[in-house]
C-alpha positions as protocol buffer text, in pm:
chain_id: "A"
residue {
  index: 1
  type: MET
  ca { x: 11328 y: 10074 z: 10735 }
}
residue {
  index: 2
  type: LEU
  ca { x: 11169 y: 9733 z: 10798 }
}
residue {
  index: 3
  type: HIS
  ca { x: 11511 y: 9579 z: 10860 }
}
residue {
  index: 4
  type: ALA
  ca { x: 11590 y: 9859 z: 11105 }
}
residue {
  index: 5
  type: LEU
  ca { x: 11257 y: 9807 z: 11280 }
}
residue {
  index: 6
  type: CYS
  ca { x: 11309 y: 9432 z: 11315 }
}
residue {
  index: 7
  type: GLY
  ca { x: 11670 y: 9491 z: 11418 }
}
residue {
  index: 8
  type: SER
  ca { x: 11571 y: 9725 z: 11699 }
}
residue {
  index: 9
  type: ALA
  ca { x: 11273 y: 9532 z: 11836 }
}
residue {
  index: 10
  type: GLU
  ca { x: 11240 y: 9202 z: 12014 }
}
residue {
  index: 11
  type: HIS
  ca { x: 10925 y: 9152 z: 11807 }
}
residue {
  index: 12
  type: ALA
  ca { x: 10780 y: 9395 z: 11553 }
}
residue {
  index: 13
  type: PHE
  ca { x: 10413 y: 9419 z: 11467 }
}
residue {
  index: 14
  type: ILE
  ca { x: 10397 y: 9553 z: 11113 }
}
residue {
  index: 15
  type: GLY
  ca { x: 10063 y: 9700 z: 11014 }
}
residue {
  index: 16
  type: ILE
  ca { x: 9961 y: 9680 z: 10650 }
}
residue {
  index: 17
  type: GLY
  ca { x: 9762 y: 9999 z: 10619 }
}
residue {
  index: 18
  type: SER
  ca { x: 9470 y: 10037 z: 10381 }
}
residue {
  index: 19
  type: SER
  ca { x: 9461 y: 9658 z: 10359 }
}
residue {
  index: 20
  type: ASN
  ca { x: 9107 y: 9672 z: 10223 }
}
residue {
  index: 21
  type: ARG
  ca { x: 9191 y: 9919 z: 9945 }
}
residue {
  index: 22
  type: TYR
  ca { x: 9297 y: 9854 z: 9587 }
}
residue {
  index: 23
  type: ASN
  ca { x: 9357 y: 10180 z: 9403 }
}
residue {
  index: 24
  type: SER
  ca { x: 9633 y: 10396 z: 9256 }
}
residue {
  index: 25
  type: ARG
  ca { x: 9781 y: 10464 z: 9600 }
}
residue {
  index: 26
  type: ASN
  ca { x: 9745 y: 10099 z: 9707 }
}
residue {
  index: 27
  type: PRO
  ca { x: 9804 y: 9912 z: 9381 }
}
residue {
  index: 28
  type: PHE
  ca { x: 9871 y: 9568 z: 9526 }
}
residue {
  index: 29
  type: THR
  ca { x: 9631 y: 9328 z: 9690 }
}
residue {
  index: 30
  type: LEU
  ca { x: 9677 y: 9235 z: 10053 }
}
residue {
  index: 31
  type: GLU
  ca { x: 9814 y: 8896 z: 9947 }
}
residue {
  index: 32
  type: GLU
  ca { x: 10066 y: 9055 z: 9710 }
}
residue {
  index: 33
  type: THR
  ca { x: 10173 y: 9300 z: 9978 }
}
residue {
  index: 34
  type: VAL
  ca { x: 10220 y: 9019 z: 10231 }
}
residue {
  index: 35
  type: ASP
  ca { x: 10426 y: 8822 z: 9978 }
}
residue {
  index: 36
  type: MET
  ca { x: 10653 y: 9121 z: 9910 }
}
residue {
  index: 37
  type: LEU
  ca { x: 10698 y: 9203 z: 10279 }
}
residue {
  index: 38
  type: GLN
  ca { x: 10792 y: 8842 z: 10351 }
}
residue {
  index: 39
  type: LEU
  ca { x: 11045 y: 8852 z: 10067 }
}
residue {
  index: 40
  type: ALA
  ca { x: 11189 y: 9179 z: 10198 }
}
residue {
  index: 41
  type: LEU
  ca { x: 11219 y: 9033 z: 10549 }
}
residue {
  index: 42
  type: ALA
  ca { x: 11346 y: 8690 z: 10448 }
}
residue {
  index: 43
  type: GLY
  ca { x: 11568 y: 8546 z: 10720 }
}
residue {
  index: 44
  type: ARG
  ca { x: 11391 y: 8734 z: 10997 }
}
residue {
  index: 45
  type: ASP
  ca { x: 11129 y: 8577 z: 11217 }
}
residue {
  index: 46
  type: ASN
  ca { x: 11069 y: 8843 z: 11480 }
}
residue {
  index: 47
  type: TYR
  ca { x: 10774 y: 9012 z: 11313 }
}
residue {
  index: 48
  type: THR
  ca { x: 10402 y: 8969 z: 11261 }
}
residue {
  index: 49
  type: LEU
  ca { x: 10218 y: 9123 z: 10966 }
}
residue {
  index: 50
  type: ILE
  ca { x: 9879 y: 9266 z: 11060 }
}
residue {
  index: 51
  type: PRO
  ca { x: 9622 y: 9394 z: 10808 }
}
residue {
  index: 52
  type: VAL
  ca { x: 9480 y: 9732 z: 10912 }
}
residue {
  index: 53
  type: PRO
  ca { x: 9179 y: 9831 z: 10701 }
}
residue {
  index: 54
  type: ASP
  ca { x: 9063 y: 10185 z: 10635 }
}
residue {
  index: 55
  type: LEU
  ca { x: 8729 y: 10270 z: 10794 }
}
residue {
  index: 56
  type: ASP
  ca { x: 8682 y: 10626 z: 10662 }
}
residue {
  index: 57
  type: ASP
  ca { x: 8615 y: 10726 z: 11022 }
}
residue {
  index: 58
  type: GLY
  ca { x: 8924 y: 10847 z: 11207 }
}
residue {
  index: 59
  type: PRO
  ca { x: 8800 y: 10814 z: 11567 }
}
residue {
  index: 60
  type: ARG
  ca { x: 8662 y: 10466 z: 11502 }
}
residue {
  index: 61
  type: TRP
  ca { x: 8984 y: 10366 z: 11322 }
}
residue {
  index: 62
  type: ARG
  ca { x: 9186 y: 10482 z: 11625 }
}
residue {
  index: 63
  type: LEU
  ca { x: 8983 y: 10254 z: 11853 }
}
residue {
  index: 64
  type: MET
  ca { x: 9027 y: 9965 z: 11612 }
}
residue {
  index: 65
  type: VAL
  ca { x: 9404 y: 10017 z: 11602 }
}
residue {
  index: 66
  type: ARG
  ca { x: 9421 y: 10020 z: 11981 }
}
residue {
  index: 67
  type: ASP
  ca { x: 9220 y: 9696 z: 11989 }
}
residue {
  index: 68
  type: ILE
  ca { x: 9440 y: 9532 z: 11725 }
}
residue {
  index: 69
  type: PHE
  ca { x: 9779 y: 9633 z: 11862 }
}
residue {
  index: 70
  type: GLY
  ca { x: 9715 y: 9683 z: 12232 }
}
residue {
  index: 71
  type: THR
  ca { x: 10005 y: 9818 z: 12434 }
}
residue {
  index: 72
  type: LEU
  ca { x: 10322 y: 9891 z: 12237 }
}
residue {
  index: 73
  type: ASP
  ca { x: 10662 y: 10034 z: 12323 }
}
residue {
  index: 74
  type: ALA
  ca { x: 10625 y: 10269 z: 12025 }
}
residue {
  index: 75
  type: PHE
  ca { x: 10415 y: 10319 z: 11713 }
}
residue {
  index: 76
  type: VAL
  ca { x: 10609 y: 10400 z: 11396 }
}
residue {
  index: 77
  type: THR
  ca { x: 10437 y: 10610 z: 11131 }
}
residue {
  index: 78
  type: ASP
  ca { x: 10520 y: 10879 z: 10880 }
}
residue {
  index: 79
  type: ASN
  ca { x: 10154 y: 10961 z: 10821 }
}
residue {
  index: 80
  type: PRO
  ca { x: 10064 y: 11294 z: 10989 }
}
residue {
  index: 81
  type: TYR
  ca { x: 9694 y: 11202 z: 11017 }
}
residue {
  index: 82
  type: VAL
  ca { x: 9770 y: 10867 z: 11180 }
}
residue {
  index: 83
  type: ALA
  ca { x: 10014 y: 11039 z: 11416 }
}
residue {
  index: 84
  type: HIS
  ca { x: 9746 y: 11293 z: 11507 }
}
residue {
  index: 85
  type: LEU
  ca { x: 9491 y: 11019 z: 11578 }
}
residue {
  index: 86
  type: LEU
  ca { x: 9727 y: 10810 z: 11792 }
}
residue {
  index: 87
  type: ARG
  ca { x: 9924 y: 11085 z: 11968 }
}
residue {
  index: 88
  type: GLU
  ca { x: 9758 y: 11020 z: 12305 }
}
residue {
  index: 89
  type: ASP
  ca { x: 9780 y: 10641 z: 12282 }
}
residue {
  index: 90
  type: TYR
  ca { x: 10138 y: 10562 z: 12183 }
}
residue {
  index: 91
  type: LEU
  ca { x: 10490 y: 10696 z: 12183 }
}
residue {
  index: 92
  type: LEU
  ca { x: 10516 y: 10796 z: 11817 }
}
residue {
  index: 93
  type: LEU
  ca { x: 10832 y: 10755 z: 11611 }
}
residue {
  index: 94
  type: ARG
  ca { x: 10898 y: 10850 z: 11252 }
}
residue {
  index: 95
  type: PRO
  ca { x: 11054 y: 10570 z: 11046 }
}
residue {
  index: 96
  type: VAL
  ca { x: 11362 y: 10779 z: 10970 }
}
residue {
  index: 97
  type: ALA
  ca { x: 11444 y: 10775 z: 11343 }
}
residue {
  index: 98
  type: LEU
  ca { x: 11514 y: 10400 z: 11320 }
}
residue {
  index: 99
  type: VAL
  ca { x: 11752 y: 10412 z: 11025 }
}
residue {
  index: 100
  type: PRO
  ca { x: 12115 y: 10516 z: 11076 }
}
residue {
  index: 101
  type: LEU
  ca { x: 12207 y: 10828 z: 10880 }
}
residue {
  index: 102
  type: GLU
  ca { x: 12450 y: 10643 z: 10653 }
}
residue {
  index: 103
  type: ALA
  ca { x: 12183 y: 10383 z: 10561 }
}
residue {
  index: 104
  type: ARG
  ca { x: 11906 y: 10628 z: 10471 }
}
residue {
  index: 105
  type: VAL
  ca { x: 11775 y: 10623 z: 10115 }
}
residue {
  index: 106
  type: ALA
  ca { x: 11534 y: 10888 z: 9990 }
}
residue {
  index: 107
  type: VAL
  ca { x: 11272 y: 10665 z: 9827 }
}
residue {
  index: 108
  type: ASP
  ca { x: 10900 y: 10651 z: 9890 }
}
residue {
  index: 109
  type: GLY
  ca { x: 10600 y: 10477 z: 9741 }
}
residue {
  index: 110
  type: THR
  ca { x: 10501 y: 10781 z: 9536 }
}
residue {
  index: 111
  type: MET
  ca { x: 10837 y: 10773 z: 9358 }
}
residue {
  index: 112
  type: VAL
  ca { x: 10801 y: 10402 z: 9280 }
}
residue {
  index: 113
  type: ARG
  ca { x: 10442 y: 10442 z: 9154 }
}
residue {
  index: 114
  type: ARG
  ca { x: 10547 y: 10737 z: 8936 }
}
residue {
  index: 115
  type: GLU
  ca { x: 10826 y: 10534 z: 8774 }
}
residue {
  index: 116
  type: LEU
  ca { x: 10595 y: 10236 z: 8729 }
}
residue {
  index: 117
  type: ALA
  ca { x: 10343 y: 10461 z: 8554 }
}
residue {
  index: 118
  type: ARG
  ca { x: 10609 y: 10612 z: 8328 }
}
residue {
  index: 119
  type: GLY
  ca { x: 10764 y: 10276 z: 8250 }
}
residue {
  index: 120
  type: GLY
  ca { x: 11080 y: 10422 z: 8402 }
}
residue {
  index: 121
  type: ASP
  ca { x: 11354 y: 10261 z: 8609 }
}
residue {
  index: 122
  type: TRP
  ca { x: 11136 y: 10168 z: 8907 }
}
residue {
  index: 123
  type: ARG
  ca { x: 11344 y: 9851 z: 8961 }
}
residue {
  index: 124
  type: ALA
  ca { x: 11632 y: 10068 z: 9086 }
}
residue {
  index: 125
  type: LEU
  ca { x: 11406 y: 10199 z: 9365 }
}
residue {
  index: 126
  type: VAL
  ca { x: 11312 y: 9864 z: 9523 }
}
residue {
  index: 127
  type: PRO
  ca { x: 11508 y: 9562 z: 9647 }
}
residue {
  index: 128
  type: PRO
  ca { x: 11589 y: 9311 z: 9369 }
}
residue {
  index: 129
  type: GLU
  ca { x: 11366 y: 9039 z: 9515 }
}
residue {
  index: 130
  type: ILE
  ca { x: 11070 y: 9278 z: 9514 }
}
residue {
  index: 131
  type: ALA
  ca { x: 11140 y: 9389 z: 9157 }
}
residue {
  index: 132
  type: ASP
  ca { x: 11157 y: 9024 z: 9051 }
}
residue {
  index: 133
  type: TYR
  ca { x: 10827 y: 8949 z: 9225 }
}
residue {
  index: 134
  type: ILE
  ca { x: 10654 y: 9245 z: 9059 }
}
residue {
  index: 135
  type: THR
  ca { x: 10777 y: 9158 z: 8710 }
}
residue {
  index: 136
  type: SER
  ca { x: 10727 y: 8781 z: 8741 }
}
residue {
  index: 137
  type: HIS
  ca { x: 10364 y: 8841 z: 8844 }
}
residue {
  index: 138
  type: HIS
  ca { x: 10323 y: 9112 z: 8575 }
}
residue {
  index: 139
  type: LEU
  ca { x: 10219 y: 9362 z: 8842 }
}
residue {
  index: 140
  type: ASP
  ca { x: 10412 y: 9640 z: 8668 }
}
residue {
  index: 141
  type: GLU
  ca { x: 10203 y: 9586 z: 8354 }
}
residue {
  index: 142
  type: ARG
  ca { x: 9883 y: 9569 z: 8557 }
}
residue {
  index: 143
  type: PHE
  ca { x: 9972 y: 9890 z: 8738 }
}
residue {
  index: 144
  type: ARG
  ca { x: 10033 y: 10077 z: 8412 }
}
residue {
  index: 145
  type: ARG
  ca { x: 9711 y: 9941 z: 8262 }
}
residue {
  index: 146
  type: GLU
  ca { x: 9488 y: 10014 z: 8564 }
}
residue {
  index: 147
  type: PHE
  ca { x: 9651 y: 10315 z: 8730 }
}
residue {
  index: 148
  type: GLY
  ca { x: 9917 y: 10456 z: 8497 }
}
residue {
  index: 149
  type: LEU
  ca { x: 9722 y: 10746 z: 8350 }
}
residue {
  index: 150
  type: GLU
  ca { x: 9569 y: 10839 z: 8685 }
}
residue {
  index: 151
  type: THR
  ca { x: 9913 y: 10837 z: 8848 }
}
residue {
  index: 152
  type: LEU
  ca { x: 10067 y: 11051 z: 8575 }
}
residue {
  index: 153
  type: ALA
  ca { x: 9772 y: 11293 z: 8580 }
}
residue {
  index: 154
  type: LEU
  ca { x: 9793 y: 11330 z: 8957 }
}
residue {
  index: 155
  type: ASP
  ca { x: 10167 y: 11380 z: 8929 }
}
residue {
  index: 156
  type: SER
  ca { x: 10119 y: 11667 z: 8683 }
}
residue {
  index: 157
  type: VAL
  ca { x: 9862 y: 11832 z: 8912 }
}
residue {
  index: 158
  type: VAL
  ca { x: 10081 y: 11801 z: 9223 }
}
residue {
  index: 159
  type: SER
  ca { x: 10412 y: 11898 z: 9059 }
}
């Protein structure tokens, strides 16, 4: 999706949502996330990574996002709450709209976190350079230690 975004835009502003959170849904620090995004986008230079913290106040967050990003051709999100907040400010696109049908892969963060928690084949769900980064920094082990049980428990409640 990020390659499609950068391929379709003169310059892409990529927001790192929940940049101030470290929890089971956001199990990497901002610095780790930036490192992985830069690895995933290696060879591209038409993007800017922008931390977007959570404020726990939707209307205030909306104003902050408008201040951070200003005028945009479109805002890409798959988060229904974010789309609701920004519906009057931006042309909204879902990420899937940017990816050609033949290039679509049904993988999301929940699937990766679930496999990390299980000690399953999470490496098959992410690009090789990201898998190498996670293992070389022992982030898979840290995830299982800090968030594994919570992730598995949540998975059993949701399933």
